[in-house]
Amino acid sequence: FVFTIHLAFPLVLLLLYLFSPAKKFTLTTKEYDFAAIITAYKETEIIIPLVDSLQKQNYSKFIIYIVADECDTELLKYNDESIVLLKPDTKIGSKVKSIDHAIKNFVRKHDALIIFDSDNLAHPDFIHNVNLLFNAGYKAVQGERKAKNLESSYACLDEARDIYYNFYDRMVMFNVGSSSSLAGSGMAFDVDLYKSCLNPENIVGGFDKILQANIVSSGQRIAYAKKAVTYDEKVSKSAQLEKQRTRWINSWFKYFILGFGIFFRGLISFNFNKALFGFLLLRPPLF
């Protein structure tokens, strides 16, 4: 039962999804003020295309923060007030602490923050589509991640996994009334919600696992913005795949226990969002 229930779970989700009304979000003129945070460690050149894609956004109210941890910043010379380059005095060596460093150095009070990896690219309408979800009342939004590169079998396998998760763990989960799972990048949060749900000093790896668990536990739903597309660099070599999957397996064993608390609290309080999302967290890694 423990094993087969996870095999039946996608079918149950699919049936719920087919009978759920499609989500529609009306256009609005309100622009939330976003902080687009790019975290980089040692590599500099890969940041440049991402910054370029953010400068081409069909949206105006945002600031780009580049946290260049242990990076050579000679190539990052921008004469643009909407770009803030942050070079920490000492090595940070942590994505979540780099995000915290950006928050502490905000040049103004932002409504929400968006997290990008240094190898991402953002679709021109990314922030616009995230803004629609914030106007609909959501305080946490996960966008869709698509592959930048499919030149190897490993990259294709990596993207196949994302296709599955984008559909079941994000779009279907959100449309049936629960929460989208987080992907680690291409995601946006209300600043106060993010700070209340995450203490960077106590986290070593898998910060998105803790963040999504705390957001759902707080009573919020994580929305899924299918049209807010982030292009993600896929692994192209076996060694990269092994290292990445080993890290993800370790994170699952470390944090899956959080699902029990969310699941049972959802059952006791008849909260569908918590019950379904808590069960999702208990599912073993599919890869």
JSON list of N, CA and C in Angstrom, two decimals, residues 19-55:
[
{"chain": "A", "resi": 19, "resn": "PHE", "atom": "N", "xyz": [-12.00, 17.58, -13.83]},
{"chain": "A", "resi": 19, "resn": "PHE", "atom": "CA", "xyz": [-13.31, 18.08, -13.41]},
{"chain": "A", "resi": 19, "resn": "PHE", "atom": "C", "xyz": [-13.22, 19.41, -12.67]},
{"chain": "A", "resi": 20, "resn": "SER", "atom": "N", "xyz": [-12.03, 20.00, -12.65]},
{"chain": "A", "resi": 20, "resn": "SER", "atom": "CA", "xyz": [-11.86, 21.30, -12.00]},
{"chain": "A", "resi": 20, "resn": "SER", "atom": "C", "xyz": [-11.96, 22.42, -13.02]},
{"chain": "A", "resi": 21, "resn": "PRO", "atom": "N", "xyz": [-12.63, 23.51, -12.68]},
{"chain": "A", "resi": 21, "resn": "PRO", "atom": "CA", "xyz": [-12.72, 24.64, -13.62]},
{"chain": "A", "resi": 21, "resn": "PRO", "atom": "C", "xyz": [-11.35, 25.27, -13.84]},
{"chain": "A", "resi": 22, "resn": "ALA", "atom": "N", "xyz": [-11.09, 25.73, -15.04]},
{"chain": "A", "resi": 22, "resn": "ALA", "atom": "CA", "xyz": [-9.82, 26.36, -15.37]},
{"chain": "A", "resi": 22, "resn": "ALA", "atom": "C", "xyz": [-9.66, 27.67, -14.62]},
{"chain": "A", "resi": 23, "resn": "LYS", "atom": "N", "xyz": [-8.44, 27.96, -14.18]},
{"chain": "A", "resi": 23, "resn": "LYS", "atom": "CA", "xyz": [-8.17, 29.21, -13.48]},
{"chain": "A", "resi": 23, "resn": "LYS", "atom": "C", "xyz": [-8.04, 30.36, -14.49]},
{"chain": "A", "resi": 24, "resn": "LYS", "atom": "N", "xyz": [-8.75, 31.44, -14.23]},
{"chain": "A", "resi": 24, "resn": "LYS", "atom": "CA", "xyz": [-8.66, 32.63, -15.09]},
{"chain": "A", "resi": 24, "resn": "LYS", "atom": "C", "xyz": [-8.33, 33.84, -14.24]},
{"chain": "A", "resi": 25, "resn": "PHE", "atom": "N", "xyz": [-7.42, 34.67, -14.74]},
{"chain": "A", "resi": 25, "resn": "PHE", "atom": "CA", "xyz": [-6.99, 35.85, -14.00]},
{"chain": "A", "resi": 25, "resn": "PHE", "atom": "C", "xyz": [-7.18, 37.07, -14.89]},
{"chain": "A", "resi": 26, "resn": "THR", "atom": "N", "xyz": [-7.90, 38.03, -14.38]},
{"chain": "A", "resi": 26, "resn": "THR", "atom": "CA", "xyz": [-8.21, 39.22, -15.18]},
{"chain": "A", "resi": 26, "resn": "THR", "atom": "C", "xyz": [-7.02, 40.17, -15.21]},
{"chain": "A", "resi": 27, "resn": "LEU", "atom": "N", "xyz": [-6.94, 40.93, -16.29]},
{"chain": "A", "resi": 27, "resn": "LEU", "atom": "CA", "xyz": [-5.87, 41.92, -16.42]},
{"chain": "A", "resi": 27, "resn": "LEU", "atom": "C", "xyz": [-6.07, 43.04, -15.41]},
{"chain": "A", "resi": 28, "resn": "THR", "atom": "N", "xyz": [-4.98, 43.59, -14.93]},
{"chain": "A", "resi": 28, "resn": "THR", "atom": "CA", "xyz": [-5.06, 44.66, -13.94]},
{"chain": "A", "resi": 28, "resn": "THR", "atom": "C", "xyz": [-3.98, 45.69, -14.21]},
{"chain": "A", "resi": 29, "resn": "THR", "atom": "N", "xyz": [-4.19, 46.89, -13.74]},
{"chain": "A", "resi": 29, "resn": "THR", "atom": "CA", "xyz": [-3.22, 47.95, -13.96]},
{"chain": "A", "resi": 29, "resn": "THR", "atom": "C", "xyz": [-2.26, 48.12, -12.79]},
{"chain": "A", "resi": 30, "resn": "LYS", "atom": "N", "xyz": [-2.53, 47.45, -11.67]},
{"chain": "A", "resi": 30, "resn": "LYS", "atom": "CA", "xyz": [-1.67, 47.60, -10.51]},
{"chain": "A", "resi": 30, "resn": "LYS", "atom": "C", "xyz": [-0.34, 46.87, -10.73]},
{"chain": "A", "resi": 31, "resn": "GLU", "atom": "N", "xyz": [0.75, 47.55, -10.52]},
{"chain": "A", "resi": 31, "resn": "GLU", "atom": "CA", "xyz": [2.08, 46.96, -10.64]},
{"chain": "A", "resi": 31, "resn": "GLU", "atom": "C", "xyz": [2.72, 46.82, -9.27]},
{"chain": "A", "resi": 32, "resn": "TYR", "atom": "N", "xyz": [2.96, 45.58, -8.86]},
{"chain": "A", "resi": 32, "resn": "TYR", "atom": "CA", "xyz": [3.70, 45.35, -7.63]},
{"chain": "A", "resi": 32, "resn": "TYR", "atom": "C", "xyz": [5.17, 45.68, -7.86]},
{"chain": "A", "resi": 33, "resn": "ASP", "atom": "N", "xyz": [5.84, 46.09, -6.81]},
{"chain": "A", "resi": 33, "resn": "ASP", "atom": "CA", "xyz": [7.26, 46.44, -6.88]},
{"chain": "A", "resi": 33, "resn": "ASP", "atom": "C", "xyz": [8.08, 45.19, -6.56]},
{"chain": "A", "resi": 34, "resn": "PHE", "atom": "N", "xyz": [8.81, 44.68, -7.57]},
{"chain": "A", "resi": 34, "resn": "PHE", "atom": "CA", "xyz": [9.56, 43.43, -7.41]},
{"chain": "A", "resi": 34, "resn": "PHE", "atom": "C", "xyz": [11.06, 43.67, -7.27]},
{"chain": "A", "resi": 35, "resn": "ALA", "atom": "N", "xyz": [11.71, 42.77, -6.53]},
{"chain": "A", "resi": 35, "resn": "ALA", "atom": "CA", "xyz": [13.16, 42.69, -6.47]},
{"chain": "A", "resi": 35, "resn": "ALA", "atom": "C", "xyz": [13.56, 41.38, -7.14]},
{"chain": "A", "resi": 36, "resn": "ALA", "atom": "N", "xyz": [14.24, 41.47, -8.27]},
{"chain": "A", "resi": 36, "resn": "ALA", "atom": "CA", "xyz": [14.70, 40.28, -8.98]},
{"chain": "A", "resi": 36, "resn": "ALA", "atom": "C", "xyz": [16.11, 39.95, -8.51]},
{"chain": "A", "resi": 37, "resn": "ILE", "atom": "N", "xyz": [16.24, 38.85, -7.75]},
{"chain": "A", "resi": 37, "resn": "ILE", "atom": "CA", "xyz": [17.51, 38.50, -7.12]},
{"chain": "A", "resi": 37, "resn": "ILE", "atom": "C", "xyz": [18.21, 37.39, -7.90]},
{"chain": "A", "resi": 38, "resn": "ILE", "atom": "N", "xyz": [19.44, 37.67, -8.31]},
{"chain": "A", "resi": 38, "resn": "ILE", "atom": "CA", "xyz": [20.27, 36.69, -9.02]},
{"chain": "A", "resi": 38, "resn": "ILE", "atom": "C", "xyz": [21.41, 36.28, -8.09]},
{"chain": "A", "resi": 39, "resn": "THR", "atom": "N", "xyz": [21.50, 35.00, -7.77]},
{"chain": "A", "resi": 39, "resn": "THR", "atom": "CA", "xyz": [22.59, 34.52, -6.92]},
{"chain": "A", "resi": 39, "resn": "THR", "atom": "C", "xyz": [23.64, 33.83, -7.79]},
{"chain": "A", "resi": 40, "resn": "ALA", "atom": "N", "xyz": [24.89, 34.24, -7.64]},
{"chain": "A", "resi": 40, "resn": "ALA", "atom": "CA", "xyz": [25.98, 33.66, -8.44]},
{"chain": "A", "resi": 40, "resn": "ALA", "atom": "C", "xyz": [27.14, 33.31, -7.53]},
{"chain": "A", "resi": 41, "resn": "TYR", "atom": "N", "xyz": [27.78, 32.18, -7.83]},
{"chain": "A", "resi": 41, "resn": "TYR", "atom": "CA", "xyz": [28.96, 31.76, -7.06]},
{"chain": "A", "resi": 41, "resn": "TYR", "atom": "C", "xyz": [30.10, 31.43, -8.02]},
{"chain": "A", "resi": 42, "resn": "LYS", "atom": "N", "xyz": [31.13, 32.25, -8.02]},
{"chain": "A", "resi": 42, "resn": "LYS", "atom": "CA", "xyz": [32.35, 32.11, -8.81]},
{"chain": "A", "resi": 42, "resn": "LYS", "atom": "C", "xyz": [32.17, 32.37, -10.30]},
{"chain": "A", "resi": 43, "resn": "GLU", "atom": "N", "xyz": [31.07, 31.93, -10.91]},
{"chain": "A", "resi": 43, "resn": "GLU", "atom": "CA", "xyz": [30.88, 32.12, -12.34]},
{"chain": "A", "resi": 43, "resn": "GLU", "atom": "C", "xyz": [30.22, 33.47, -12.63]},
{"chain": "A", "resi": 44, "resn": "THR", "atom": "N", "xyz": [30.80, 34.22, -13.55]},
{"chain": "A", "resi": 44, "resn": "THR", "atom": "CA", "xyz": [30.30, 35.56, -13.85]},
{"chain": "A", "resi": 44, "resn": "THR", "atom": "C", "xyz": [29.64, 35.66, -15.21]},
{"chain": "A", "resi": 45, "resn": "GLU", "atom": "N", "xyz": [30.25, 35.08, -16.22]},
{"chain": "A", "resi": 45, "resn": "GLU", "atom": "CA", "xyz": [29.77, 35.27, -17.59]},
{"chain": "A", "resi": 45, "resn": "GLU", "atom": "C", "xyz": [28.33, 34.80, -17.80]},
{"chain": "A", "resi": 46, "resn": "ILE", "atom": "N", "xyz": [27.93, 33.74, -17.10]},
{"chain": "A", "resi": 46, "resn": "ILE", "atom": "CA", "xyz": [26.58, 33.20, -17.31]},
{"chain": "A", "resi": 46, "resn": "ILE", "atom": "C", "xyz": [25.50, 34.15, -16.78]},
{"chain": "A", "resi": 47, "resn": "ILE", "atom": "N", "xyz": [25.88, 35.12, -15.94]},
{"chain": "A", "resi": 47, "resn": "ILE", "atom": "CA", "xyz": [24.90, 36.08, -15.42]},
{"chain": "A", "resi": 47, "resn": "ILE", "atom": "C", "xyz": [24.44, 37.04, -16.51]},
{"chain": "A", "resi": 48, "resn": "ILE", "atom": "N", "xyz": [25.34, 37.38, -17.42]},
{"chain": "A", "resi": 48, "resn": "ILE", "atom": "CA", "xyz": [25.08, 38.45, -18.39]},
{"chain": "A", "resi": 48, "resn": "ILE", "atom": "C", "xyz": [23.82, 38.20, -19.24]},
{"chain": "A", "resi": 49, "resn": "PRO", "atom": "N", "xyz": [23.61, 36.99, -19.82]},
{"chain": "A", "resi": 49, "resn": "PRO", "atom": "CA", "xyz": [22.38, 36.77, -20.59]},
{"chain": "A", "resi": 49, "resn": "PRO", "atom": "C", "xyz": [21.10, 36.89, -19.75]},
{"chain": "A", "resi": 50, "resn": "LEU", "atom": "N", "xyz": [21.17, 36.47, -18.48]},
{"chain": "A", "resi": 50, "resn": "LEU", "atom": "CA", "xyz": [20.01, 36.60, -17.61]},
{"chain": "A", "resi": 50, "resn": "LEU", "atom": "C", "xyz": [19.67, 38.07, -17.35]},
{"chain": "A", "resi": 51, "resn": "VAL", "atom": "N", "xyz": [20.68, 38.87, -17.04]},
{"chain": "A", "resi": 51, "resn": "VAL", "atom": "CA", "xyz": [20.47, 40.30, -16.83]},
{"chain": "A", "resi": 51, "resn": "VAL", "atom": "C", "xyz": [19.87, 40.93, -18.09]},
{"chain": "A", "resi": 52, "resn": "ASP", "atom": "N", "xyz": [20.39, 40.54, -19.24]},
{"chain": "A", "resi": 52, "resn": "ASP", "atom": "CA", "xyz": [19.88, 41.05, -20.51]},
{"chain": "A", "resi": 52, "resn": "ASP", "atom": "C", "xyz": [18.40, 40.70, -20.69]},
{"chain": "A", "resi": 53, "resn": "SER", "atom": "N", "xyz": [18.02, 39.47, -20.35]},
{"chain": "A", "resi": 53, "resn": "SER", "atom": "CA", "xyz": [16.62, 39.06, -20.48]},
{"chain": "A", "resi": 53, "resn": "SER", "atom": "C", "xyz": [15.71, 39.81, -19.51]},
{"chain": "A", "resi": 54, "resn": "LEU", "atom": "N", "xyz": [16.24, 40.17, -18.34]},
{"chain": "A", "resi": 54, "resn": "LEU", "atom": "CA", "xyz": [15.44, 40.93, -17.37]},
{"chain": "A", "resi": 54, "resn": "LEU", "atom": "C", "xyz": [15.30, 42.39, -17.80]},
{"chain": "A", "resi": 55, "resn": "GLN", "atom": "N", "xyz": [16.32, 42.91, -18.46]},
{"chain": "A", "resi": 55, "resn": "GLN", "atom": "CA", "xyz": [16.23, 44.28, -18.97]},
{"chain": "A", "resi": 55, "resn": "GLN", "atom": "C", "xyz": [15.19, 44.40, -20.08]}
]
